[in-house]
Amino acid sequence: MLSQSIEDYIKAIWTLSEGKEDKYAVSTNVLASHLMTSQASVSEMYKRLADKEFIDYIPYQGGSLSPKGRQLAVSLIRKHRLWEVFLHAKLGFGWEEVHDIAEQLEHIHSHELTKRLDAFLDYPSIDPHGDYIPDAEGNIPKQRAKPLTELTIGGVAKVVGVLDSNSKLLSLLSQKGIGLGTSLCIQSILPFDDSRVLTLNEKQSAELSYKACELILIQENR
């Protein structure tokens, strides 16, 4: 059985390389920053992961997931997002609360539990943050959304996801009445800091910083 540390590294490499070209190498300093650890620790773990054939590692360049490594990473992502759905939909946790709990639950090593959890939840396709859940074969649809910053004044769209599961961001959005499925219309863009003044669901008004808008994924109404 693999240690939680190894699984955390594998998932982190996947997260940092998602959407990049095949065999994208994550450098030691980038991974160290992401995991808030030292580059020496990352280098040592990269060697261990390479010995176990989870990554292809080139010193001073970084590591990229092997097919075996990607399979493990996607399995962890699948479990994590299914647990987030369970915590949110069945236990009533807010979308700002589920990530940290799911980080613990994703390390349960039971294929049968994952299979039954998926069935119990009626095979969900997205998690509470709008991220696609890998299916049992490891397939993940490509995200076709765009950040809210690309919506022009007068444009109307709906929220389909967030790029960061940071609890402070999610709490802020909840306080402003913004969640998955919320309809947004940009009324104006403030010249000082590019904050957006929005109308939500055709009634209430809200203001969001440019930084927050960058992290909100939308699909524009056509």
Short mmCIF file of C-alpha atoms in Angstrom, two decimals, residues 5-219:
data_model
loop_
_atom_site.label_atom_id
_atom_site.label_comp_id
_atom_site.label_asym_id
_atom_site.label_seq_id
_atom_site.Cartn_x
_atom_site.Cartn_y
_atom_site.Cartn_z
CA SER A 5 2.89 11.31 1.02
CA ILE A 6 3.51 9.50 -2.27
CA GLU A 7 -0.13 9.92 -3.28
CA ASP A 8 -0.06 13.63 -2.41
CA TYR A 9 3.00 14.12 -4.63
CA ILE A 10 1.43 12.22 -7.53
CA LYS A 11 -1.77 14.24 -7.32
CA ALA A 12 0.16 17.50 -7.08
CA ILE A 13 2.15 16.70 -10.23
CA TRP A 14 -1.10 15.92 -12.04
CA THR A 15 -2.69 19.17 -10.85
CA LEU A 16 0.28 21.26 -11.96
CA SER A 17 0.53 19.57 -15.36
CA GLU A 18 -3.20 19.34 -16.14
CA GLY A 19 -4.00 20.88 -19.50
CA LYS A 20 -0.34 21.04 -20.52
CA GLU A 21 1.24 19.08 -23.35
CA ASP A 22 2.01 15.38 -22.91
CA LYS A 23 5.08 14.64 -20.79
CA TYR A 24 5.02 18.14 -19.30
CA ALA A 25 7.72 18.17 -16.63
CA VAL A 26 6.96 19.86 -13.30
CA SER A 27 10.15 21.41 -11.93
CA THR A 28 11.30 20.79 -8.38
CA ASN A 29 10.97 24.44 -7.36
CA VAL A 30 7.39 24.70 -8.71
CA LEU A 31 6.35 21.52 -6.91
CA ALA A 32 8.15 22.59 -3.73
CA SER A 33 6.26 25.89 -3.75
CA HIS A 34 2.94 24.12 -4.39
CA LEU A 35 3.46 21.67 -1.53
CA MET A 36 5.19 24.22 0.72
CA THR A 37 8.24 22.04 1.21
CA SER A 38 11.95 22.20 0.30
CA GLN A 39 13.42 21.53 -3.15
CA ALA A 40 15.67 18.93 -1.53
CA SER A 41 12.63 17.03 -0.29
CA VAL A 42 11.05 17.17 -3.74
CA SER A 43 14.24 15.92 -5.41
CA GLU A 44 14.40 12.99 -3.00
CA MET A 45 10.75 12.10 -3.59
CA TYR A 46 11.18 12.42 -7.36
CA LYS A 47 13.88 9.74 -7.16
CA ARG A 48 11.56 7.47 -5.17
CA LEU A 49 8.69 8.00 -7.60
CA ALA A 50 10.97 7.31 -10.56
CA ASP A 51 12.16 4.06 -8.91
CA LYS A 52 8.51 3.01 -8.58
CA GLU A 53 7.90 4.00 -12.24
CA PHE A 54 5.27 6.61 -11.36
CA ILE A 55 7.18 9.41 -13.09
CA ASP A 56 9.83 10.06 -15.69
CA TYR A 57 12.43 12.17 -13.92
CA ILE A 58 15.27 14.20 -15.39
CA PRO A 59 17.48 15.93 -12.78
CA TYR A 60 17.42 19.75 -13.00
CA GLN A 61 14.39 19.59 -15.33
CA GLY A 62 11.65 17.93 -13.32
CA GLY A 63 9.26 15.02 -13.40
CA SER A 64 6.33 14.04 -15.60
CA LEU A 65 3.75 11.37 -14.88
CA SER A 66 4.17 7.98 -16.50
CA PRO A 67 1.02 6.10 -17.61
CA LYS A 68 1.15 4.28 -14.26
CA GLY A 69 1.45 7.60 -12.41
CA ARG A 70 -1.40 9.20 -14.32
CA GLN A 71 -3.64 6.22 -13.56
CA LEU A 72 -2.99 6.67 -9.85
CA ALA A 73 -3.46 10.44 -10.00
CA VAL A 74 -6.79 10.21 -11.80
CA SER A 75 -7.96 7.57 -9.32
CA LEU A 76 -7.19 9.97 -6.46
CA ILE A 77 -8.91 12.86 -8.23
CA ARG A 78 -11.97 10.68 -8.86
CA LYS A 79 -12.23 9.67 -5.19
CA HIS A 80 -11.63 13.22 -4.00
CA ARG A 81 -14.37 14.72 -6.16
CA LEU A 82 -16.88 11.97 -5.39
CA TRP A 83 -16.32 12.55 -1.67
CA GLU A 84 -16.84 16.28 -2.20
CA VAL A 85 -20.21 15.57 -3.83
CA PHE A 86 -21.17 13.28 -0.94
CA LEU A 87 -20.16 15.80 1.71
CA HIS A 88 -21.98 18.65 -0.03
CA ALA A 89 -25.12 16.90 -1.29
CA LYS A 90 -25.70 14.34 1.45
CA LEU A 91 -24.16 15.84 4.59
CA GLY A 92 -24.83 19.52 3.90
CA PHE A 93 -21.25 20.82 4.04
CA GLY A 94 -20.68 24.12 2.21
CA TRP A 95 -18.61 24.11 -0.97
CA GLU A 96 -15.94 25.99 0.97
CA GLU A 97 -15.70 23.17 3.53
CA VAL A 98 -15.54 19.98 1.48
CA HIS A 99 -12.03 20.17 0.01
CA ASP A 100 -10.03 19.69 3.20
CA ILE A 101 -12.20 16.78 4.36
CA ALA A 102 -12.04 15.09 0.95
CA GLU A 103 -8.23 15.43 1.08
CA GLN A 104 -8.33 12.93 3.94
CA LEU A 105 -10.99 10.62 2.52
CA GLU A 106 -9.31 10.26 -0.89
CA HIS A 107 -6.61 8.06 0.69
CA ILE A 108 -9.04 5.26 1.58
CA HIS A 109 -7.88 2.28 -0.47
CA SER A 110 -11.09 0.52 -1.48
CA HIS A 111 -12.10 0.22 -5.11
CA GLU A 112 -15.43 -1.27 -4.05
CA LEU A 113 -16.17 1.69 -1.78
CA THR A 114 -15.50 4.13 -4.63
CA LYS A 115 -17.71 2.10 -6.95
CA ARG A 116 -20.59 2.03 -4.47
CA LEU A 117 -20.18 5.70 -3.60
CA ASP A 118 -20.44 6.60 -7.29
CA ALA A 119 -23.62 4.52 -7.64
CA PHE A 120 -25.10 5.92 -4.40
CA LEU A 121 -24.62 9.45 -5.72
CA ASP A 122 -26.23 8.43 -9.07
CA TYR A 123 -22.99 8.78 -11.04
CA PRO A 124 -22.36 12.55 -10.79
CA SER A 125 -20.31 14.21 -13.53
CA ILE A 126 -19.19 17.35 -11.66
CA ASP A 127 -18.16 18.15 -8.10
CA PRO A 128 -19.45 21.10 -5.99
CA HIS A 129 -16.81 23.40 -7.54
CA GLY A 130 -17.76 22.56 -11.12
CA ASP A 131 -14.79 20.27 -11.82
CA TYR A 132 -15.43 17.18 -13.93
CA ILE A 133 -15.27 13.84 -12.11
CA PRO A 134 -13.22 11.18 -13.93
CA ASP A 135 -15.31 8.15 -14.86
CA ALA A 136 -14.43 4.59 -13.83
CA GLU A 137 -12.12 4.30 -16.87
CA GLY A 138 -10.28 7.51 -16.00
CA ASN A 139 -11.76 9.67 -18.77
CA ILE A 140 -12.18 13.39 -18.03
CA PRO A 141 -14.02 15.79 -20.38
CA LYS A 142 -12.10 18.93 -21.31
CA GLN A 143 -13.26 22.11 -19.62
CA ARG A 144 -14.85 24.44 -22.19
CA ALA A 145 -15.55 27.30 -19.82
CA LYS A 146 -13.73 30.63 -19.67
CA PRO A 147 -12.91 33.04 -16.81
CA LEU A 148 -15.39 35.75 -15.89
CA THR A 149 -12.79 38.38 -16.82
CA GLU A 150 -13.42 37.54 -20.49
CA LEU A 151 -17.10 38.50 -20.30
CA THR A 152 -17.76 41.96 -21.74
CA ILE A 153 -20.10 44.63 -20.37
CA GLY A 154 -23.69 43.58 -20.98
CA GLY A 155 -22.70 39.96 -21.45
CA VAL A 156 -24.76 37.30 -19.68
CA ALA A 157 -23.39 33.98 -18.50
CA LYS A 158 -23.79 31.33 -15.81
CA VAL A 159 -21.22 30.14 -13.29
CA VAL A 160 -20.00 26.62 -14.06
CA GLY A 161 -16.94 26.33 -11.83
CA VAL A 162 -14.08 27.88 -9.89
CA LEU A 163 -10.36 27.49 -10.49
CA ASP A 164 -9.39 27.56 -6.83
CA SER A 165 -10.97 25.64 -3.94
CA ASN A 166 -9.56 28.14 -1.41
CA SER A 167 -12.11 28.35 1.40
CA LYS A 168 -11.78 32.15 1.68
CA LEU A 169 -12.68 32.63 -1.98
CA LEU A 170 -15.61 30.20 -1.79
CA SER A 171 -16.90 31.82 1.41
CA LEU A 172 -16.71 35.24 -0.27
CA LEU A 173 -18.69 34.01 -3.27
CA SER A 174 -21.29 32.38 -1.02
CA GLN A 175 -21.68 35.64 0.93
CA LYS A 176 -22.33 37.47 -2.32
CA GLY A 177 -24.86 34.86 -3.47
CA ILE A 178 -22.66 33.35 -6.18
CA GLY A 179 -22.57 29.60 -6.74
CA LEU A 180 -22.77 27.01 -9.51
CA GLY A 181 -25.59 27.92 -11.88
CA THR A 182 -25.78 31.59 -10.82
CA SER A 183 -26.64 33.85 -13.75
CA LEU A 184 -24.31 36.84 -14.12
CA CYS A 185 -24.49 40.04 -16.15
CA ILE A 186 -21.66 42.59 -16.14
CA GLN A 187 -23.04 46.08 -15.63
CA SER A 188 -19.74 47.95 -15.52
CA ILE A 189 -15.98 47.61 -15.05
CA LEU A 190 -14.43 50.01 -12.55
CA PRO A 191 -11.44 51.85 -14.08
CA PHE A 192 -9.30 51.95 -10.94
CA ASP A 193 -8.77 48.20 -10.41
CA ASP A 194 -10.92 46.49 -13.08
CA SER A 195 -13.42 45.26 -10.50
CA ARG A 196 -16.66 44.01 -12.01
CA VAL A 197 -20.10 45.28 -11.00
CA LEU A 198 -22.52 42.40 -11.58
CA THR A 199 -26.21 41.67 -11.60
CA LEU A 200 -26.94 38.21 -10.19
CA ASN A 201 -29.95 36.21 -11.35
CA GLU A 202 -31.42 39.40 -12.86
CA LYS A 203 -32.05 41.01 -9.47
CA GLN A 204 -29.31 41.54 -6.89
CA SER A 205 -26.10 43.50 -7.40
CA ALA A 206 -22.58 42.51 -6.40
CA GLU A 207 -19.04 43.76 -6.91
CA LEU A 208 -16.05 41.45 -7.38
CA SER A 209 -12.33 42.16 -7.70
CA TYR A 210 -10.52 41.33 -10.91
CA LYS A 211 -8.56 38.64 -9.07
CA ALA A 212 -11.75 36.90 -7.93
CA CYS A 213 -13.27 37.15 -11.42
CA GLU A 214 -10.18 35.45 -12.88
CA LEU A 215 -10.98 32.38 -10.77
CA ILE A 216 -14.67 32.09 -11.69
CA LEU A 217 -15.46 29.94 -14.73
CA ILE A 218 -18.49 30.78 -16.86
CA GLN A 219 -20.36 29.69 -19.93
#
